[in-house]
Amino acid sequence: DLQSDNQSSLPKGLQEKYLLTRQIGVGVCGEVRLAFERSTCNKFAVKVINKKNFQSEGTATRNAETEIKILQRIDHPCLIKTQDFYQTEDSYFIVLEMMEGGELFNKVKSQQQLKESVAKLYFYQMLCAVHYLHSNGIIHRDLKPENILLSSSEDVCLIKVTDFNQSRILEEAALMRTLCGTPSYLAPEVFTHANTTGYGLAVDAWSLGVLLFVCLSGYAPFHENFGNYSVSEQIIRGEFTMIPKKWEHISNQAKDMVRKLLVVDPKERMSIAEALQHPWLQDQEMLATAQRLMYPNDAACHPAPVAMVTPAHQEAESGYTTHRKR
Ligand SMILES: C/C(=N\O)c1ccc(O)cc1O
């Protein structure tokens, strides 16, 4: 009975504004519950984060309030919006926009591998979202299929990146949690330079490479069942295998994109900006679809002729380079 114990342990403000109902997701740090805003009946997803999962509670709690203000200013069509934030002695409650399609993780699991055109549409939106985060000085650091949400169960749909706020709010604790969670998507330098949080934007490019590999092939490039190295050793060595059966129908341009992101040396790894200019994404039909999904109002008032579509990421870098000129 949701009116009894569950609601009573909730912050008063949260209880007054929202009715929390069933669990719709669960993760390392806690659970996600479906909530209804009482005044509008609009649906929201409330992420309940159990504080005892995090070591340095003092600074994290202090950071939480300040960080949430910054993050509520973050506004991009492919980033989950933070609607509200509450906390009790032992939990954080982050009220997030609802995504009816759930986690990308479940779609890839059920479909084995995504159609290349669908993987391209999703990957382009992820690149735009992460490009925007980086331009606002935020490194995600924990990009994985569980943190990519789908707006609907249709293949052609808007996707949104989540949890960038959580790792930002609980900075040092997020690093601890990240290192405790499954390392499959983490870039090599997170292991080799983990104690210096100086690793840069390139960690997200690596994780997007792993995400794209999984969407295209249906399996992870670095996995404990592969070879006789641990997952972290496989990552540090940059050793992955494209199983022919899984990759035979995938274009060379898609494979090229993956290979240029899964480069061990962050200085040699293709950047997000370079990835946005990669030939695989210069696909006018995909760009027009992404534009329509991300900026539906623009398309309504003055539909851009497909040939003239300005890529939604706008700040297009001049020219595509396979490797940054050193
Ligand atoms: C975290 C989140 N939205 O922000 C979410 C998580 C799981 C799910 O099935 C649906 C959702 O909307």
Short mmCIF file of C-alpha atoms and ligand atoms in Angstrom, two decimals:
data_model
loop_
_atom_site.label_atom_id
_atom_site.label_comp_id
_atom_site.label_asym_id
_atom_site.label_seq_id
_atom_site.Cartn_x
_atom_site.Cartn_y
_atom_site.Cartn_z
CA ASP A 1 0.00 0.00 0.00
CA LEU A 2 1.87 3.03 -1.29
CA GLN A 3 0.06 5.44 1.01
CA SER A 4 1.51 3.77 4.08
CA ASP A 5 5.22 3.20 4.74
CA ASN A 6 6.69 4.18 1.34
CA GLN A 7 5.19 7.67 1.41
CA SER A 8 5.88 8.26 5.11
CA SER A 9 9.69 7.94 4.64
CA LEU A 10 9.64 10.58 1.90
CA PRO A 11 10.56 14.26 2.29
CA LYS A 12 7.45 16.28 3.12
CA GLY A 13 7.90 18.57 0.09
CA LEU A 14 8.15 15.59 -2.23
CA GLN A 15 5.06 13.97 -0.74
CA GLU A 16 3.05 17.16 -1.05
CA LYS A 17 3.97 17.71 -4.71
CA TYR A 18 4.18 14.12 -6.05
CA LEU A 19 2.56 10.72 -5.58
CA LEU A 20 5.26 8.05 -5.86
CA THR A 21 4.10 4.69 -7.24
CA ARG A 22 5.79 1.58 -8.70
CA GLN A 23 9.46 0.94 -9.34
CA ILE A 24 10.38 1.35 -13.03
CA GLY A 25 14.13 0.95 -12.83
CA VAL A 26 16.84 -0.19 -10.49
CA GLY A 27 20.56 0.52 -10.46
CA VAL A 28 23.77 0.40 -8.44
CA CYS A 29 22.83 3.50 -6.49
CA GLY A 30 19.17 2.84 -5.81
CA GLU A 31 15.88 2.70 -7.66
CA VAL A 32 13.69 4.72 -10.02
CA ARG A 33 10.00 5.15 -9.19
CA LEU A 34 7.14 6.35 -11.36
CA ALA A 35 5.62 9.51 -9.84
CA PHE A 36 2.64 11.70 -10.66
CA GLU A 37 2.74 15.45 -10.03
CA ARG A 38 -0.42 15.93 -7.97
CA SER A 39 -1.37 19.29 -9.53
CA THR A 40 -1.09 18.17 -13.18
CA CYS A 41 -1.04 14.34 -13.08
CA ASN A 42 2.08 14.58 -15.29
CA LYS A 43 4.39 11.58 -15.04
CA PHE A 44 7.93 11.89 -13.65
CA ALA A 45 10.73 9.45 -12.79
CA VAL A 46 12.05 9.83 -9.25
CA LYS A 47 15.56 8.50 -8.76
CA VAL A 48 16.03 7.49 -5.12
CA ILE A 49 19.74 7.45 -4.22
CA ASN A 50 20.72 5.73 -1.02
CA LYS A 51 23.35 7.94 0.69
CA LYS A 52 25.03 5.03 2.48
CA ASN A 53 26.32 3.90 -0.94
CA PHE A 54 28.59 6.95 -0.92
CA GLN A 55 31.67 7.47 1.24
CA SER A 56 32.30 11.18 1.64
CA GLU A 57 28.78 12.21 2.54
CA GLY A 58 29.77 15.59 3.99
CA THR A 59 31.13 17.21 0.86
CA ALA A 60 28.66 15.33 -1.38
CA THR A 61 25.68 16.68 0.59
CA ARG A 62 27.09 20.20 0.51
CA ASN A 63 27.76 19.82 -3.23
CA ALA A 64 24.31 18.41 -3.94
CA GLU A 65 22.43 21.67 -3.39
CA THR A 66 24.95 23.88 -5.21
CA GLU A 67 25.36 21.44 -8.09
CA ILE A 68 21.63 21.00 -8.60
CA LYS A 69 21.27 24.75 -9.24
CA ILE A 70 23.90 24.57 -12.01
CA LEU A 71 22.36 21.44 -13.50
CA GLN A 72 18.85 22.84 -13.57
CA ARG A 73 20.22 25.43 -16.03
CA ILE A 74 21.41 22.64 -18.37
CA ASP A 75 19.00 22.58 -21.31
CA HIS A 76 19.40 20.27 -24.33
CA PRO A 77 16.76 18.10 -26.05
CA CYS A 78 18.90 14.98 -25.51
CA LEU A 79 19.61 15.54 -21.81
CA ILE A 80 17.20 14.48 -19.10
CA LYS A 81 15.85 17.53 -17.32
CA THR A 82 16.02 17.72 -13.53
CA GLN A 83 12.64 18.92 -12.28
CA ASP A 84 13.16 18.82 -8.51
CA PHE A 85 15.59 17.70 -5.82
CA TYR A 86 14.90 16.61 -2.21
CA GLN A 87 16.82 14.77 0.46
CA THR A 88 16.31 13.06 3.81
CA GLU A 89 18.97 11.91 6.27
CA ASP A 90 19.66 8.75 4.28
CA SER A 91 18.50 9.38 0.70
CA TYR A 92 18.51 11.81 -2.23
CA PHE A 93 15.38 12.13 -4.38
CA ILE A 94 15.97 13.54 -7.89
CA VAL A 95 12.76 14.19 -9.85
CA LEU A 96 13.50 13.66 -13.55
CA GLU A 97 11.47 13.79 -16.72
CA MET A 98 9.81 10.50 -17.64
CA MET A 99 10.96 8.54 -20.70
CA GLU A 100 8.28 6.04 -21.79
CA GLY A 101 10.72 3.92 -23.82
CA GLY A 102 12.86 3.07 -20.79
CA GLU A 103 16.56 2.23 -20.95
CA LEU A 104 18.47 1.61 -24.19
CA PHE A 105 20.00 -1.33 -22.34
CA ASN A 106 16.71 -3.26 -22.43
CA LYS A 107 16.10 -2.51 -26.13
CA VAL A 108 19.55 -3.79 -27.17
CA LYS A 109 19.10 -6.84 -24.93
CA SER A 110 15.72 -7.71 -26.46
CA GLN A 111 16.66 -6.95 -30.10
CA GLN A 112 20.14 -8.52 -29.91
CA GLN A 113 21.61 -5.82 -32.18
CA LEU A 114 20.00 -2.60 -33.47
CA LYS A 115 19.58 -1.84 -37.19
CA GLU A 116 22.57 0.29 -38.28
CA SER A 117 20.27 3.20 -39.20
CA VAL A 118 18.73 3.13 -35.69
CA ALA A 119 22.14 2.88 -34.00
CA LYS A 120 23.30 5.86 -36.11
CA LEU A 121 20.27 7.98 -35.14
CA TYR A 122 20.72 7.21 -31.43
CA PHE A 123 24.51 7.65 -31.52
CA TYR A 124 24.24 11.04 -33.23
CA GLN A 125 21.84 12.25 -30.50
CA MET A 126 24.22 10.98 -27.79
CA LEU A 127 27.10 12.85 -29.45
CA CYS A 128 25.04 16.08 -29.52
CA ALA A 129 24.13 15.68 -25.83
CA VAL A 130 27.72 14.98 -24.71
CA HIS A 131 29.05 17.77 -26.95
CA TYR A 132 26.68 20.15 -25.13
CA LEU A 133 27.71 18.83 -21.67
CA HIS A 134 31.40 19.29 -22.55
CA SER A 135 30.73 22.84 -23.78
CA ASN A 136 29.26 23.46 -20.30
CA GLY A 137 32.32 22.03 -18.58
CA ILE A 138 30.63 18.78 -17.50
CA ILE A 139 32.24 15.38 -18.06
CA HIS A 140 29.72 12.56 -17.78
CA ARG A 141 32.22 9.79 -16.95
CA ASP A 142 29.64 7.03 -16.68
CA LEU A 143 28.05 6.73 -20.12
CA LYS A 144 26.48 3.27 -20.57
CA PRO A 145 23.24 1.84 -22.03
CA GLU A 146 21.50 2.11 -18.63
CA ASN A 147 22.04 5.89 -18.77
CA ILE A 148 20.55 6.31 -22.26
CA LEU A 149 16.75 6.58 -22.15
CA LEU A 150 14.28 6.29 -25.02
CA SER A 151 11.25 8.57 -25.39
CA SER A 152 9.16 5.76 -26.90
CA SER A 153 9.25 2.11 -27.93
CA GLU A 154 9.46 3.16 -31.63
CA ASP A 155 12.86 2.69 -33.32
CA VAL A 156 12.78 6.30 -34.59
CA CYS A 157 12.58 8.22 -31.31
CA LEU A 158 14.27 10.90 -29.24
CA ILE A 159 16.90 9.62 -26.81
CA LYS A 160 18.12 11.36 -23.66
CA VAL A 161 21.28 10.96 -21.60
CA THR A 162 20.80 10.76 -17.83
CA ASP A 163 22.95 10.53 -14.69
CA PHE A 164 25.30 13.33 -15.77
CA ASN A 165 23.74 15.29 -12.90
CA GLN A 166 24.26 12.48 -10.39
CA SER A 167 27.98 12.00 -11.09
CA ARG A 168 28.42 15.81 -11.08
CA ILE A 169 26.49 16.21 -7.80
CA LEU A 170 28.29 13.37 -6.01
CA GLU A 171 31.64 13.96 -7.69
CA GLU A 172 34.10 11.97 -5.58
CA ALA A 173 31.45 9.45 -4.55
CA ALA A 174 30.53 8.88 -8.20
CA LEU A 175 34.15 8.02 -8.97
CA MET A 176 34.12 5.52 -6.09
CA ARG A 177 30.83 4.08 -7.34
CA THR A 178 32.03 4.01 -10.94
CA LEU A 179 35.09 2.03 -9.94
CA CYS A 180 32.87 -0.36 -7.92
CA GLY A 181 30.36 -0.84 -10.76
CA THR A 182 30.94 -2.91 -13.92
CA PRO A 183 34.02 -1.41 -15.59
CA SER A 184 33.04 -2.47 -19.13
CA TYR A 185 32.43 1.06 -20.47
CA LEU A 186 35.20 2.88 -18.61
CA ALA A 187 38.11 4.36 -20.59
CA PRO A 188 41.65 3.09 -19.82
CA GLU A 189 42.79 6.33 -18.21
CA VAL A 190 40.05 6.05 -15.53
CA PHE A 191 41.94 2.97 -14.25
CA THR A 192 45.47 4.23 -14.84
CA HIS A 193 44.93 7.84 -13.63
CA ALA A 194 41.83 7.32 -11.47
CA ASN A 195 43.26 9.08 -8.42
CA THR A 196 43.88 12.22 -10.42
CA THR A 197 40.44 13.39 -11.47
CA GLY A 198 42.29 15.32 -14.16
CA TYR A 199 41.34 12.84 -16.89
CA GLY A 200 39.56 14.80 -19.55
CA LEU A 201 36.64 14.95 -21.93
CA ALA A 202 38.11 12.07 -23.94
CA VAL A 203 36.79 9.52 -21.40
CA ASP A 204 33.28 10.18 -22.70
CA ALA A 205 34.43 9.63 -26.31
CA TRP A 206 35.74 6.19 -25.30
CA SER A 207 32.48 5.25 -23.53
CA LEU A 208 30.48 6.39 -26.57
CA GLY A 209 32.69 4.09 -28.65
CA VAL A 210 31.77 1.18 -26.38
CA LEU A 211 28.09 2.20 -26.51
CA LEU A 212 28.17 2.28 -30.33
CA PHE A 213 29.96 -1.10 -30.45
CA VAL A 214 27.20 -2.63 -28.25
CA CYS A 215 24.34 -1.03 -30.25
CA LEU A 216 25.77 -2.24 -33.58
CA SER A 217 26.85 -5.75 -32.52
CA GLY A 218 24.75 -6.62 -29.46
CA TYR A 219 27.80 -7.61 -27.41
CA ALA A 220 30.40 -5.71 -25.34
CA PRO A 221 33.91 -5.18 -26.78
CA PHE A 222 35.57 -5.83 -23.40
CA HIS A 223 34.16 -8.73 -21.41
CA GLU A 224 35.39 -11.15 -18.77
CA ASN A 225 34.62 -14.13 -21.05
CA PHE A 226 36.97 -12.87 -23.78
CA GLY A 227 40.58 -14.10 -23.83
CA ASN A 228 42.65 -14.56 -20.72
CA TYR A 229 42.91 -10.94 -19.63
CA SER A 230 40.62 -9.23 -17.09
CA VAL A 231 38.21 -6.62 -18.44
CA SER A 232 40.39 -3.76 -17.15
CA GLU A 233 43.48 -5.34 -18.77
CA GLN A 234 41.60 -5.73 -22.09
CA ILE A 235 40.61 -2.04 -21.84
CA ILE A 236 44.09 -0.80 -20.95
CA ARG A 237 45.46 -2.81 -23.92
CA GLY A 238 42.60 -1.61 -26.14
CA GLU A 239 42.03 -5.19 -27.29
CA PHE A 240 38.57 -5.91 -28.70
CA THR A 241 37.30 -8.37 -31.29
CA MET A 242 34.74 -7.72 -34.03
CA ILE A 243 33.16 -11.18 -34.35
CA PRO A 244 32.62 -11.60 -38.17
CA LYS A 245 29.12 -13.10 -37.76
CA LYS A 246 27.98 -10.03 -35.85
CA TRP A 247 29.77 -7.37 -37.94
CA GLU A 248 29.51 -8.76 -41.50
CA HIS A 249 26.47 -6.60 -42.39
CA ILE A 250 27.77 -3.42 -40.75
CA SER A 251 29.26 -0.69 -42.94
CA ASN A 252 32.99 0.05 -43.00
CA GLN A 253 32.26 3.66 -42.02
CA ALA A 254 30.49 2.49 -38.83
CA LYS A 255 33.43 0.20 -38.01
CA ASP A 256 35.82 3.09 -38.68
CA MET A 257 33.93 5.29 -36.19
CA VAL A 258 34.19 2.59 -33.49
CA ARG A 259 37.89 1.97 -34.14
CA LYS A 260 38.75 5.68 -33.90
CA LEU A 261 36.91 6.06 -30.57
CA LEU A 262 38.32 2.89 -28.93
CA VAL A 263 41.89 4.24 -29.00
CA VAL A 264 43.77 3.78 -25.71
CA ASP A 265 45.76 7.04 -25.83
CA PRO A 266 43.24 9.83 -25.05
CA LYS A 267 45.42 12.26 -27.02
CA GLU A 268 45.10 10.06 -30.15
CA ARG A 269 41.41 9.22 -29.61
CA MET A 270 38.92 10.91 -31.96
CA SER A 271 37.17 13.78 -30.15
CA ILE A 272 33.40 14.29 -29.91
CA ALA A 273 33.66 17.23 -32.33
CA GLU A 274 35.62 15.10 -34.86
CA ALA A 275 33.10 12.25 -34.45
CA LEU A 276 30.27 14.65 -35.35
CA GLN A 277 32.11 15.34 -38.63
CA HIS A 278 32.83 11.65 -39.38
CA PRO A 279 31.57 10.52 -42.83
CA TRP A 280 29.28 7.90 -41.22
CA LEU A 281 27.14 10.72 -39.77
CA GLN A 282 27.02 12.91 -42.90
CA ASP A 283 23.69 11.21 -43.67
CA GLN A 284 21.14 13.88 -44.60
CA GLU A 285 18.14 11.64 -43.95
CA MET A 286 19.34 10.77 -40.44
CA LEU A 287 20.27 14.41 -39.72
CA ALA A 288 16.84 15.60 -40.83
CA THR A 289 15.13 12.97 -38.64
CA ALA A 290 17.32 13.89 -35.65
CA GLN A 291 16.61 17.58 -36.20
CA ARG A 292 12.84 16.91 -36.29
CA LEU A 293 13.01 14.84 -33.09
CA MET A 294 15.23 17.30 -31.22
CA TYR A 295 13.63 20.55 -32.40
CA PRO A 296 10.04 19.65 -33.34
CA ASN A 297 8.86 23.29 -33.14
CA ASP A 298 11.52 24.47 -35.61
CA ALA A 299 10.43 21.86 -38.18
CA ALA A 300 6.79 22.92 -37.74
CA CYS A 301 7.24 26.60 -38.56
CA HIS A 302 9.92 26.48 -41.27
CA PRO A 303 10.82 22.96 -42.43
CA ALA A 304 14.46 23.03 -43.58
CA PRO A 305 14.79 21.49 -47.05
CA VAL A 306 16.59 18.16 -46.47
CA ALA A 307 19.55 19.09 -48.68
CA MET A 308 20.09 22.25 -46.63
CA VAL A 309 19.76 20.64 -43.15
CA THR A 310 22.13 22.30 -40.69
CA PRO A 311 23.34 19.53 -38.39
CA ALA A 312 21.56 19.88 -35.03
CA HIS A 313 24.87 20.09 -33.22
CA GLN A 314 25.33 23.40 -35.00
CA GLU A 315 28.87 24.24 -33.83
CA ALA A 316 30.15 22.05 -36.66
CA GLU A 317 33.95 21.94 -36.65
CA SER A 318 35.52 22.94 -39.95
CA GLY A 319 36.43 19.85 -41.95
CA TYR A 320 36.77 16.29 -40.78
CA THR A 321 40.21 15.09 -39.68
CA THR A 322 40.91 11.43 -38.98
CA HIS A 323 43.40 12.47 -36.31
CA ARG A 324 43.83 15.78 -34.59
CA LYS A 325 46.81 17.63 -36.12
CA ARG A 326 49.44 17.55 -33.40
C1 LIG B 1 15.68 7.87 -14.96
C2 LIG B 1 14.50 7.87 -15.81
N1 LIG B 1 13.97 8.97 -16.29
O1 LIG B 1 14.50 10.17 -16.04
C3 LIG B 1 13.88 6.58 -16.18
C4 LIG B 1 14.45 5.39 -15.80
C5 LIG B 1 13.88 4.19 -16.17
C6 LIG B 1 12.72 4.20 -16.93
O2 LIG B 1 12.15 3.05 -17.31
C7 LIG B 1 12.12 5.39 -17.31
C8 LIG B 1 12.71 6.59 -16.94
O3 LIG B 1 12.16 7.74 -17.34
#
